PDB file of C-alpha atoms in Angstrom:
ATOM      1  CA  UNK A   3     120.457 124.245 101.311  1.00 68.00           C
ATOM      2  CA  UNK A   4     118.851 121.203 102.458  1.00 80.00           C
ATOM      3  CA  UNK A   5     117.983 121.187 106.210  1.00 92.00           C
ATOM      4  CA  UNK A   6     119.667 117.709 106.240  1.00 95.00           C
ATOM      5  CA  UNK A   7     122.895 117.341 105.449  1.00 94.00           C
ATOM      6  CA  UNK A   8     124.159 114.537 107.829  1.00 96.00           C
ATOM      7  CA  UNK A   9     122.081 111.390 106.324  1.00 97.00           C
ATOM      8  CA  UNK A  10     122.317 108.029 108.504  1.00 97.00           C
ATOM      9  CA  UNK A  11     121.322 104.904 106.564  1.00 97.00           C
ATOM     10  CA  UNK A  12     119.770 101.762 108.530  1.00 95.00           C
ATOM     11  CA  UNK A  13     119.519  98.726 106.091  1.00 91.00           C
ATOM     12  CA  UNK A  14     117.819  95.334 106.966  1.00 87.00           C
ATOM     13  CA  UNK A  15     120.949  93.531 106.182  1.00 82.00           C
ATOM     14  CA  UNK A  16     119.333  89.820 105.914  1.00 83.00           C
ATOM     15  CA  UNK A  17     117.351  91.094 102.856  1.00 80.00           C
ATOM     16  CA  UNK A  18     119.342  90.955  99.280  1.00 86.00           C
ATOM     17  CA  UNK A  19     116.652  93.312  97.619  1.00 86.00           C
ATOM     18  CA  UNK A  20     117.289  95.633 100.881  1.00 87.00           C
ATOM     19  CA  UNK A  21     120.731  95.712 100.154  1.00 87.00           C
ATOM     20  CA  UNK A  22     120.067  96.516  96.718  1.00 90.00           C
ATOM     21  CA  UNK A  23     118.159  99.191  97.322  1.00 92.00           C
ATOM     22  CA  UNK A  24     120.841 100.705 100.190  1.00 92.00           C
ATOM     23  CA  UNK A  25     123.583 100.463  97.169  1.00 92.00           C
ATOM     24  CA  UNK A  26     121.321 102.655  95.157  1.00 93.00           C
ATOM     25  CA  UNK A  27     120.354 105.444  98.015  1.00 95.00           C
ATOM     26  CA  UNK A  28     124.191 105.471  99.069  1.00 94.00           C
ATOM     27  CA  UNK A  29     125.162 106.152  95.383  1.00 94.00           C
ATOM     28  CA  UNK A  30     122.578 108.821  94.908  1.00 96.00           C
ATOM     29  CA  UNK A  31     123.158 110.766  98.162  1.00 96.00           C
ATOM     30  CA  UNK A  32     126.805 110.415  97.660  1.00 94.00           C
ATOM     31  CA  UNK A  33     126.500 112.083  93.983  1.00 94.00           C
ATOM     32  CA  UNK A  34     124.025 114.802  95.708  1.00 94.00           C
ATOM     33  CA  UNK A  35     127.058 115.598  97.884  1.00 94.00           C
ATOM     34  CA  UNK A  36     125.271 114.565 101.344  1.00 95.00           C
ATOM     35  CA  UNK A  37     127.414 113.241 104.228  1.00 95.00           C
ATOM     36  CA  UNK A  38     126.418 109.632 104.781  1.00 96.00           C
ATOM     37  CA  UNK A  39     126.743 107.421 107.894  1.00 96.00           C
ATOM     38  CA  UNK A  40     126.055 103.777 107.737  1.00 96.00           C
ATOM     39  CA  UNK A  41     124.989 102.203 110.807  1.00 95.00           C
ATOM     40  CA  UNK A  42     128.050  99.909 111.989  1.00 93.00           C
ATOM     41  CA  UNK A  43     125.664  96.443 111.018  1.00 91.00           C
ATOM     42  CA  UNK A  44     124.354  98.062 107.777  1.00 93.00           C
ATOM     43  CA  UNK A  45     128.116  98.709 106.846  1.00 92.00           C
ATOM     44  CA  UNK A  46     128.812  95.489 107.427  1.00 89.00           C
ATOM     45  CA  UNK A  47     126.877  94.152 104.454  1.00 86.00           C
ATOM     46  CA  UNK A  48     127.955  96.633 102.273  1.00 84.00           C
ATOM     47  CA  UNK A  49     131.459  96.282 100.881  1.00 76.00           C
ATOM     48  CA  UNK A  50     134.041  98.758  99.410  1.00 76.00           C
ATOM     49  CA  UNK A  51     132.737 102.049 100.482  1.00 83.00           C
ATOM     50  CA  UNK A  52     134.600 105.196 102.392  1.00 86.00           C
ATOM     51  CA  UNK A  53     131.849 106.256 104.416  1.00 91.00           C
ATOM     52  CA  UNK A  54     131.782 107.208 107.966  1.00 93.00           C
ATOM     53  CA  UNK A  55     130.299 104.295 110.299  1.00 94.00           C
ATOM     54  CA  UNK A  56     128.307 104.358 113.687  1.00 94.00           C
ATOM     55  CA  UNK A  57     126.346 102.373 116.325  1.00 92.00           C
ATOM     56  CA  UNK A  58     122.749 102.869 115.785  1.00 90.00           C
ATOM     57  CA  UNK A  59     122.717 104.369 119.457  1.00 85.00           C
ATOM     58  CA  UNK A  60     124.735 107.151 117.996  1.00 91.00           C
ATOM     59  CA  UNK A  61     122.998 107.673 114.662  1.00 93.00           C
ATOM     60  CA  UNK A  62     120.640 110.329 116.519  1.00 92.00           C
ATOM     61  CA  UNK A  63     123.566 112.202 117.890  1.00 93.00           C
ATOM     62  CA  UNK A  64     125.138 112.525 114.530  1.00 95.00           C
ATOM     63  CA  UNK A  65     122.592 113.036 111.868  1.00 96.00           C
ATOM     64  CA  UNK A  66     119.955 115.259 110.492  1.00 95.00           C
ATOM     65  CA  UNK A  67     117.667 112.783 108.984  1.00 97.00           C
ATOM     66  CA  UNK A  68     117.560 108.779 109.270  1.00 97.00           C
ATOM     67  CA  UNK A  69     116.573 106.609 106.477  1.00 97.00           C
ATOM     68  CA  UNK A  70     115.514 103.201 106.956  1.00 96.00           C
ATOM     69  CA  UNK A  71     115.969 100.512 104.135  1.00 94.00           C
ATOM     70  CA  UNK A  72     113.582  97.474 105.041  1.00 91.00           C
ATOM     71  CA  UNK A  73     110.153  97.039 106.410  1.00 88.00           C
ATOM     72  CA  UNK A  74     108.110  98.048 109.349  1.00 90.00           C
ATOM     73  CA  UNK A  75     109.870  95.779 111.828  1.00 90.00           C
ATOM     74  CA  UNK A  76     113.412  97.821 110.903  1.00 91.00           C
ATOM     75  CA  UNK A  77     111.791 101.111 111.439  1.00 93.00           C
ATOM     76  CA  UNK A  78     110.406  99.949 114.674  1.00 94.00           C
ATOM     77  CA  UNK A  79     113.707  99.140 115.790  1.00 92.00           C
ATOM     78  CA  UNK A  80     115.208 102.097 114.582  1.00 93.00           C
ATOM     79  CA  UNK A  81     112.447 104.381 116.251  1.00 93.00           C
ATOM     80  CA  UNK A  82     113.051 102.647 119.512  1.00 92.00           C
ATOM     81  CA  UNK A  83     116.742 103.634 119.016  1.00 91.00           C
ATOM     82  CA  UNK A  84     116.147 106.951 117.994  1.00 93.00           C
ATOM     83  CA  UNK A  85     113.253 108.504 119.291  1.00 90.00           C
ATOM     84  CA  UNK A  86     115.296 110.521 122.247  1.00 90.00           C
ATOM     85  CA  UNK A  87     116.965 112.283 119.989  1.00 92.00           C
ATOM     86  CA  UNK A  88     114.331 113.830 118.281  1.00 88.00           C
ATOM     87  CA  UNK A  89     116.038 112.962 114.804  1.00 95.00           C
ATOM     88  CA  UNK A  90     113.319 112.362 112.082  1.00 96.00           C
ATOM     89  CA  UNK A  91     113.103 108.976 110.262  1.00 97.00           C
ATOM     90  CA  UNK A  92     112.105 108.212 107.018  1.00 97.00           C
ATOM     91  CA  UNK A  93     111.218 104.712 105.419  1.00 95.00           C
ATOM     92  CA  UNK A  94     111.942 102.706 102.256  1.00 94.00           C
ATOM     93  CA  UNK A  95     109.979  99.664 101.617  1.00 90.00           C
ATOM     94  CA  UNK A  96     111.676  96.494 101.463  1.00 84.00           C
ATOM     95  CA  UNK A  97     109.575  94.283 103.656  1.00 72.00           C
ATOM     96  CA  UNK A  98     106.018  93.234 103.111  1.00 74.00           C
ATOM     97  CA  UNK A  99     103.043  95.562 103.920  1.00 72.00           C
ATOM     98  CA  UNK A 100     104.851  98.733 104.669  1.00 78.00           C
ATOM     99  CA  UNK A 101     102.666 100.777 106.789  1.00 86.00           C
ATOM    100  CA  UNK A 102     105.574 102.932 108.059  1.00 89.00           C
ATOM    101  CA  UNK A 103     108.110 102.315 105.208  1.00 87.00           C
ATOM    102  CA  UNK A 104     106.167 104.097 102.409  1.00 84.00           C
ATOM    103  CA  UNK A 105     108.714 105.055  99.612  1.00 91.00           C
ATOM    104  CA  UNK A 106     108.796 102.052  97.075  1.00 89.00           C
ATOM    105  CA  UNK A 107     112.401 100.936  95.929  1.00 89.00           C
ATOM    106  CA  UNK A 108     111.441 102.495  92.354  1.00 91.00           C
ATOM    107  CA  UNK A 109     110.966 105.544  93.911  1.00 91.00           C
ATOM    108  CA  UNK A 110     114.254 106.228  95.607  1.00 93.00           C
ATOM    109  CA  UNK A 111     115.802 109.031  93.918  1.00 95.00           C
ATOM    110  CA  UNK A 112     112.823 111.114  93.196  1.00 95.00           C
ATOM    111  CA  UNK A 113     111.305 110.637  96.613  1.00 95.00           C
ATOM    112  CA  UNK A 114     113.936 111.055  98.747  1.00 96.00           C
ATOM    113  CA  UNK A 115     115.248 113.672  96.421  1.00 96.00           C
ATOM    114  CA  UNK A 116     111.925 115.674  96.957  1.00 96.00           C
ATOM    115  CA  UNK A 117     112.394 115.084 101.076  1.00 96.00           C
ATOM    116  CA  UNK A 118     115.892 116.267 100.814  1.00 96.00           C
ATOM    117  CA  UNK A 119     114.733 119.792  99.142  1.00 95.00           C
ATOM    118  CA  UNK A 120     111.890 119.997 101.851  1.00 95.00           C
ATOM    119  CA  UNK A 121     108.856 118.521  99.898  1.00 96.00           C
ATOM    120  CA  UNK A 122     107.836 116.239 102.831  1.00 96.00           C
ATOM    121  CA  UNK A 123     105.029 115.824 105.410  1.00 95.00           C
ATOM    122  CA  UNK A 124     106.124 115.210 109.038  1.00 95.00           C
ATOM    123  CA  UNK A 125     104.200 113.260 111.761  1.00 95.00           C
ATOM    124  CA  UNK A 126     104.645 113.132 115.136  1.00 95.00           C
ATOM    125  CA  UNK A 127     104.374 109.273 116.680  1.00 96.00           C
ATOM    126  CA  UNK A 128     104.751 108.747 120.225  1.00 97.00           C
ATOM    127  CA  UNK A 129     106.039 105.628 121.992  1.00 97.00           C
ATOM    128  CA  UNK A 130     105.122 103.417 125.056  1.00 98.00           C
ATOM    129  CA  UNK A 131     107.500 102.899 128.080  1.00 97.00           C
ATOM    130  CA  UNK A 132     106.911  99.361 129.800  1.00 98.00           C
ATOM    131  CA  UNK A 133     108.498  97.860 132.964  1.00 98.00           C
ATOM    132  CA  UNK A 134     108.056  95.036 135.258  1.00 98.00           C
ATOM    133  CA  UNK A 135     108.785  95.125 138.882  1.00 98.00           C
ATOM    134  CA  UNK A 136     108.653  91.890 141.213  1.00 97.00           C
ATOM    135  CA  UNK A 137     108.469  92.250 144.769  1.00 96.00           C
ATOM    136  CA  UNK A 138     109.119  95.638 144.199  1.00 95.00           C
ATOM    137  CA  UNK A 139     112.444  95.477 142.300  1.00 97.00           C
ATOM    138  CA  UNK A 140     112.739  96.335 138.428  1.00 97.00           C
ATOM    139  CA  UNK A 141     113.194  93.057 136.459  1.00 97.00           C
ATOM    140  CA  UNK A 142     112.747  94.254 132.892  1.00 96.00           C
ATOM    141  CA  UNK A 143     111.903  96.908 130.625  1.00 96.00           C
ATOM    142  CA  UNK A 144     111.229  97.898 127.192  1.00 96.00           C
ATOM    143  CA  UNK A 145     109.753 100.630 124.545  1.00 96.00           C
ATOM    144  CA  UNK A 146     107.459 100.422 121.790  1.00 97.00           C
ATOM    145  CA  UNK A 147     106.180 102.287 118.904  1.00 97.00           C
ATOM    146  CA  UNK A 148     103.605  99.644 118.037  1.00 97.00           C
ATOM    147  CA  UNK A 149     102.593  97.559 120.836  1.00 98.00           C
ATOM    148  CA  UNK A 150     102.957  96.184 124.363  1.00 98.00           C
ATOM    149  CA  UNK A 151     101.664  92.633 124.535  1.00 98.00           C
ATOM    150  CA  UNK A 152     101.072  90.250 127.324  1.00 97.00           C
ATOM    151  CA  UNK A 153     100.592  86.660 126.046  1.00 95.00           C
ATOM    152  CA  UNK A 154     101.334  83.236 127.779  1.00 92.00           C
ATOM    153  CA  UNK A 155     104.450  82.758 125.906  1.00 86.00           C
ATOM    154  CA  UNK A 156     105.496  79.072 124.496  1.00 78.00           C
ATOM    155  CA  UNK A 157     102.197  77.711 126.198  1.00 75.00           C
ATOM    156  CA  UNK A 158      98.726  77.926 124.838  1.00 78.00           C
ATOM    157  CA  UNK A 159      97.261  78.377 127.865  1.00 85.00           C
ATOM    158  CA  UNK A 160      94.913  81.259 129.270  1.00 90.00           C
ATOM    159  CA  UNK A 161      96.270  83.650 131.626  1.00 94.00           C
ATOM    160  CA  UNK A 162      94.750  85.773 134.397  1.00 94.00           C
ATOM    161  CA  UNK A 163      95.421  89.029 135.235  1.00 97.00           C
ATOM    162  CA  UNK A 164      94.256  92.592 136.516  1.00 97.00           C
ATOM    163  CA  UNK A 165      93.936  95.693 134.656  1.00 98.00           C
ATOM    164  CA  UNK A 166      93.728  99.032 136.370  1.00 98.00           C
ATOM    165  CA  UNK A 167      94.173 102.272 134.360  1.00 98.00           C
ATOM    166  CA  UNK A 168      95.123 105.749 136.127  1.00 98.00           C
ATOM    167  CA  UNK A 169      94.796 103.625 139.616  1.00 98.00           C
ATOM    168  CA  UNK A 170      91.153 102.794 138.641  1.00 98.00           C
ATOM    169  CA  UNK A 171      90.388  99.013 138.682  1.00 98.00           C
ATOM    170  CA  UNK A 172      89.014  97.830 135.283  1.00 97.00           C
ATOM    171  CA  UNK A 173      88.850  94.167 135.335  1.00 96.00           C
ATOM    172  CA  UNK A 174      89.814  90.901 136.028  1.00 95.00           C
ATOM    173  CA  UNK A 175      90.393  89.163 132.693  1.00 95.00           C
ATOM    174  CA  UNK A 176      90.963  85.469 131.872  1.00 94.00           C
ATOM    175  CA  UNK A 177      92.422  85.385 128.436  1.00 94.00           C
ATOM    176  CA  UNK A 178      94.928  84.498 125.992  1.00 94.00           C
ATOM    177  CA  UNK A 179      96.358  88.051 126.622  1.00 95.00           C
ATOM    178  CA  UNK A 180      96.221  91.738 126.071  1.00 97.00           C
ATOM    179  CA  UNK A 181      97.431  94.234 123.311  1.00 98.00           C
ATOM    180  CA  UNK A 182      98.148  97.605 124.296  1.00 98.00           C
ATOM    181  CA  UNK A 183      98.428  99.771 121.555  1.00 98.00           C
ATOM    182  CA  UNK A 184      99.249 103.076 120.180  1.00 98.00           C
ATOM    183  CA  UNK A 185      97.667 104.881 116.830  1.00 98.00           C
ATOM    184  CA  UNK A 186     100.721 103.780 114.876  1.00 97.00           C
ATOM    185  CA  UNK A 187     100.230  99.796 115.983  1.00 97.00           C
ATOM    186  CA  UNK A 188      96.717  99.941 115.468  1.00 97.00           C
ATOM    187  CA  UNK A 189      96.945  98.723 112.073  1.00 95.00           C
ATOM    188  CA  UNK A 190      99.393  96.162 112.994  1.00 94.00           C
ATOM    189  CA  UNK A 191      98.655  93.205 115.604  1.00 96.00           C
ATOM    190  CA  UNK A 192      95.842  95.301 117.181  1.00 97.00           C
ATOM    191  CA  UNK A 193      94.044  95.158 114.050  1.00 96.00           C
ATOM    192  CA  UNK A 194      94.229  91.143 113.820  1.00 94.00           C
ATOM    193  CA  UNK A 195      93.130  91.178 117.248  1.00 94.00           C
ATOM    194  CA  UNK A 196      89.903  92.822 116.333  1.00 95.00           C
ATOM    195  CA  UNK A 197      90.917  96.660 117.550  1.00 97.00           C
ATOM    196  CA  UNK A 198      89.768  99.808 115.532  1.00 97.00           C
ATOM    197  CA  UNK A 199      92.182 101.462 113.356  1.00 97.00           C
ATOM    198  CA  UNK A 200      93.131 104.664 114.911  1.00 98.00           C
ATOM    199  CA  UNK A 201      94.178 107.627 112.942  1.00 97.00           C
ATOM    200  CA  UNK A 202      98.129 108.372 113.588  1.00 95.00           C
ATOM    201  CA  UNK A 203      97.177 112.002 114.923  1.00 95.00           C
ATOM    202  CA  UNK A 204      94.983 110.926 117.802  1.00 97.00           C
ATOM    203  CA  UNK A 205      96.342 111.054 121.370  1.00 97.00           C
ATOM    204  CA  UNK A 206      94.852 107.750 122.337  1.00 98.00           C
ATOM    205  CA  UNK A 207      95.773 104.058 123.455  1.00 98.00           C
ATOM    206  CA  UNK A 208      93.395 101.109 122.777  1.00 98.00           C
ATOM    207  CA  UNK A 209      93.490  98.185 124.981  1.00 98.00           C
ATOM    208  CA  UNK A 210      92.571  94.857 122.575  1.00 98.00           C
ATOM    209  CA  UNK A 211      91.866  91.377 124.807  1.00 97.00           C
ATOM    210  CA  UNK A 212      93.159  88.709 123.090  1.00 95.00           C
ATOM    211  CA  UNK A 213      90.672  86.012 122.901  1.00 92.00           C
ATOM    212  CA  UNK A 214      88.820  86.891 126.428  1.00 92.00           C
ATOM    213  CA  UNK A 215      86.855  84.096 127.971  1.00 88.00           C
ATOM    214  CA  UNK A 216      84.209  86.361 128.681  1.00 85.00           C
ATOM    215  CA  UNK A 217      82.681  87.323 125.124  1.00 80.00           C
ATOM    216  CA  UNK A 218      81.476  90.953 126.323  1.00 86.00           C
ATOM    217  CA  UNK A 219      85.010  91.433 126.938  1.00 90.00           C
ATOM    218  CA  UNK A 220      85.905  94.325 124.051  1.00 94.00           C
ATOM    219  CA  UNK A 221      88.429  96.583 123.110  1.00 97.00           C
ATOM    220  CA  UNK A 222      88.771  99.787 125.094  1.00 97.00           C
ATOM    221  CA  UNK A 223      90.269 103.367 123.773  1.00 98.00           C
ATOM    222  CA  UNK A 224      91.215 105.444 126.317  1.00 98.00           C
ATOM    223  CA  UNK A 225      93.206 109.117 126.304  1.00 98.00           C
ATOM    224  CA  UNK A 226      97.020 108.858 125.327  1.00 97.00           C
ATOM    225  CA  UNK A 227      98.210 110.312 128.504  1.00 97.00           C
ATOM    226  CA  UNK A 228      96.736 106.964 130.900  1.00 98.00           C
ATOM    227  CA  UNK A 229      99.106 104.808 132.926  1.00 98.00           C
ATOM    228  CA  UNK A 230      98.318 101.421 132.911  1.00 98.00           C
ATOM    229  CA  UNK A 231      99.123  98.613 135.443  1.00 98.00           C
ATOM    230  CA  UNK A 232      98.516  94.941 135.185  1.00 98.00           C
ATOM    231  CA  UNK A 233      99.016  92.350 137.892  1.00 98.00           C
ATOM    232  CA  UNK A 234      99.670  88.925 137.028  1.00 97.00           C
ATOM    233  CA  UNK A 235      97.254  86.673 138.863  1.00 94.00           C
ATOM    234  CA  UNK A 236      98.324  84.042 141.210  1.00 91.00           C
ATOM    235  CA  UNK A 237      96.510  81.278 139.926  1.00 86.00           C
ATOM    236  CA  UNK A 238      98.498  81.201 136.486  1.00 83.00           C
ATOM    237  CA  UNK A 239     100.230  78.029 135.587  1.00 80.00           C
ATOM    238  CA  UNK A 240     102.010  79.288 132.385  1.00 80.00           C
ATOM    239  CA  UNK A 241     104.561  82.388 133.110  1.00 87.00           C
ATOM    240  CA  UNK A 242     102.978  85.296 130.861  1.00 94.00           C
ATOM    241  CA  UNK A 243     105.378  86.841 128.503  1.00 96.00           C
ATOM    242  CA  UNK A 244     105.343  90.936 128.009  1.00 97.00           C
ATOM    243  CA  UNK A 245     106.885  92.043 124.785  1.00 97.00           C
ATOM    244  CA  UNK A 246     107.703  95.317 123.209  1.00 97.00           C
ATOM    245  CA  UNK A 247     106.936  95.503 119.177  1.00 96.00           C
ATOM    246  CA  UNK A 248     107.229  91.973 119.109  1.00 91.00           C
ATOM    247  CA  UNK A 249     111.070  92.157 120.463  1.00 85.00           C
ATOM    248  CA  UNK A 250     111.747  93.260 123.976  1.00 77.00           C
ATOM    249  CA  UNK A 251     110.806  90.516 126.496  1.00 90.00           C
ATOM    250  CA  UNK A 252     110.070  90.103 129.642  1.00 96.00           C
ATOM    251  CA  UNK A 253     109.070  86.623 131.533  1.00 95.00           C
ATOM    252  CA  UNK A 254     106.786  87.046 134.514  1.00 96.00           C
ATOM    253  CA  UNK A 255     105.847  85.411 137.389  1.00 94.00           C
ATOM    254  CA  UNK A 256     102.500  85.564 139.632  1.00 94.00           C
ATOM    255  CA  UNK A 257     102.344  88.963 141.489  1.00 96.00           C
ATOM    256  CA  UNK A 258     104.398  90.926 139.017  1.00 97.00           C
ATOM    257  CA  UNK A 259     103.233  94.088 138.327  1.00 98.00           C
ATOM    258  CA  UNK A 260     103.517  95.579 134.427  1.00 98.00           C
ATOM    259  CA  UNK A 261     103.319  99.304 134.073  1.00 98.00           C
ATOM    260  CA  UNK A 262     103.052 101.254 130.643  1.00 98.00           C
ATOM    261  CA  UNK A 263     102.710 104.647 130.119  1.00 98.00           C
ATOM    262  CA  UNK A 264     103.466 107.199 126.846  1.00 97.00           C
ATOM    263  CA  UNK A 265     107.080 107.927 126.555  1.00 96.00           C
ATOM    264  CA  UNK A 266     108.407 111.374 127.183  1.00 94.00           C
ATOM    265  CA  UNK A 267     110.230 111.377 123.685  1.00 92.00           C
ATOM    266  CA  UNK A 268     108.401 111.422 120.671  1.00 95.00           C
ATOM    267  CA  UNK A 269     109.558 109.851 116.970  1.00 96.00           C
ATOM    268  CA  UNK A 270     109.144 112.305 113.992  1.00 96.00           C
ATOM    269  CA  UNK A 271     108.376 110.119 111.018  1.00 96.00           C
ATOM    270  CA  UNK A 272     108.789 111.670 107.659  1.00 95.00           C
ATOM    271  CA  UNK A 273     106.299 110.882 104.537  1.00 95.00           C
ATOM    272  CA  UNK A 274     106.607 111.984 100.859  1.00 94.00           C
ATOM    273  CA  UNK A 275     104.019 114.998 100.239  1.00 94.00           C
ATOM    274  CA  UNK A 276     101.796 113.002  98.613  1.00 91.00           C
ATOM    275  CA  UNK A 277     101.326 110.672 101.515  1.00 92.00           C
ATOM    276  CA  UNK A 278      97.575 109.843 102.409  1.00 93.00           C
ATOM    277  CA  UNK A 279      96.821 107.759 105.049  1.00 93.00           C
ATOM    278  CA  UNK A 280      93.467 106.530 103.867  1.00 93.00           C
ATOM    279  CA  UNK A 281      95.358 105.439 100.656  1.00 91.00           C
ATOM    280  CA  UNK A 282      97.710 103.758 102.441  1.00 90.00           C
ATOM    281  CA  UNK A 283      94.864 101.501 104.307  1.00 91.00           C
ATOM    282  CA  UNK A 284      92.935 101.161 101.035  1.00 91.00           C
ATOM    283  CA  UNK A 285      96.249 100.010  99.320  1.00 87.00           C
ATOM    284  CA  UNK A 286      97.473  97.912 102.203  1.00 86.00           C
ATOM    285  CA  UNK A 287      94.418  96.562 103.503  1.00 88.00           C
ATOM    286  CA  UNK A 288      93.005  95.960 100.444  1.00 87.00           C
ATOM    287  CA  UNK A 289      89.419  97.954 100.952  1.00 88.00           C
ATOM    288  CA  UNK A 290      87.354  98.409  98.181  1.00 72.00           C
ATOM    289  CA  UNK A 291      87.998 101.832  96.063  1.00 61.00           C
TER     290      UNK A 291
END
């Protein structure tokens, strides 16, 4: 008997191709005798089914495995909602790049079938917690599997902020912002900003300045247990924004304090047994073989 009996499904509902793959997956799982639980928004995009429906926040309580049909953005959203339940997550790629969702649509039955009989790799990925305080009062928070980003928001202006790592002052920086990225996020926005690619197994965090005014300012890699504090400078004209995985957003003001640290809960990411991080880099990033 498979260790995964109750399987949750989350689909990228605005994508017709994702809905096609979702229906194909539903038919396969039902035919194989698994209990399928649809996330409520996903269920609304699929008609004529008799499957159980649940809010995304409760899937972690009800399921042994959650399968996400969509792009990396869909999986990031699922990770933020499900990490605290320790339920493993598997991705089927119906997006563009697909670093996290690594099963292709034509492999659904074969690769998902292999995972369900125990032929898979499991990786533990950590997330980041972010909070913003103003005059000692909390005004916003969020979590991220990829990155927390400080940026100017709607204005194209340099912003000024102080950075502290583990209570030690690092620098006062004027730049377009700062990316604080996990190894998972090192192949996303941080890579575009000139940051290093980090292997997913590393317990490390990279700080990538965005177009710093001081050209000698470079990415810094620190240990994963580090705690970060950003203090928004009083000379800013723009109101810097802080976002988590490009989704949860808080608008800051001068003097606000942003704190970031590793989340206590980790995500278990499932891959097919033949998954290879370096092959993924070769194929997704166009490396010469």
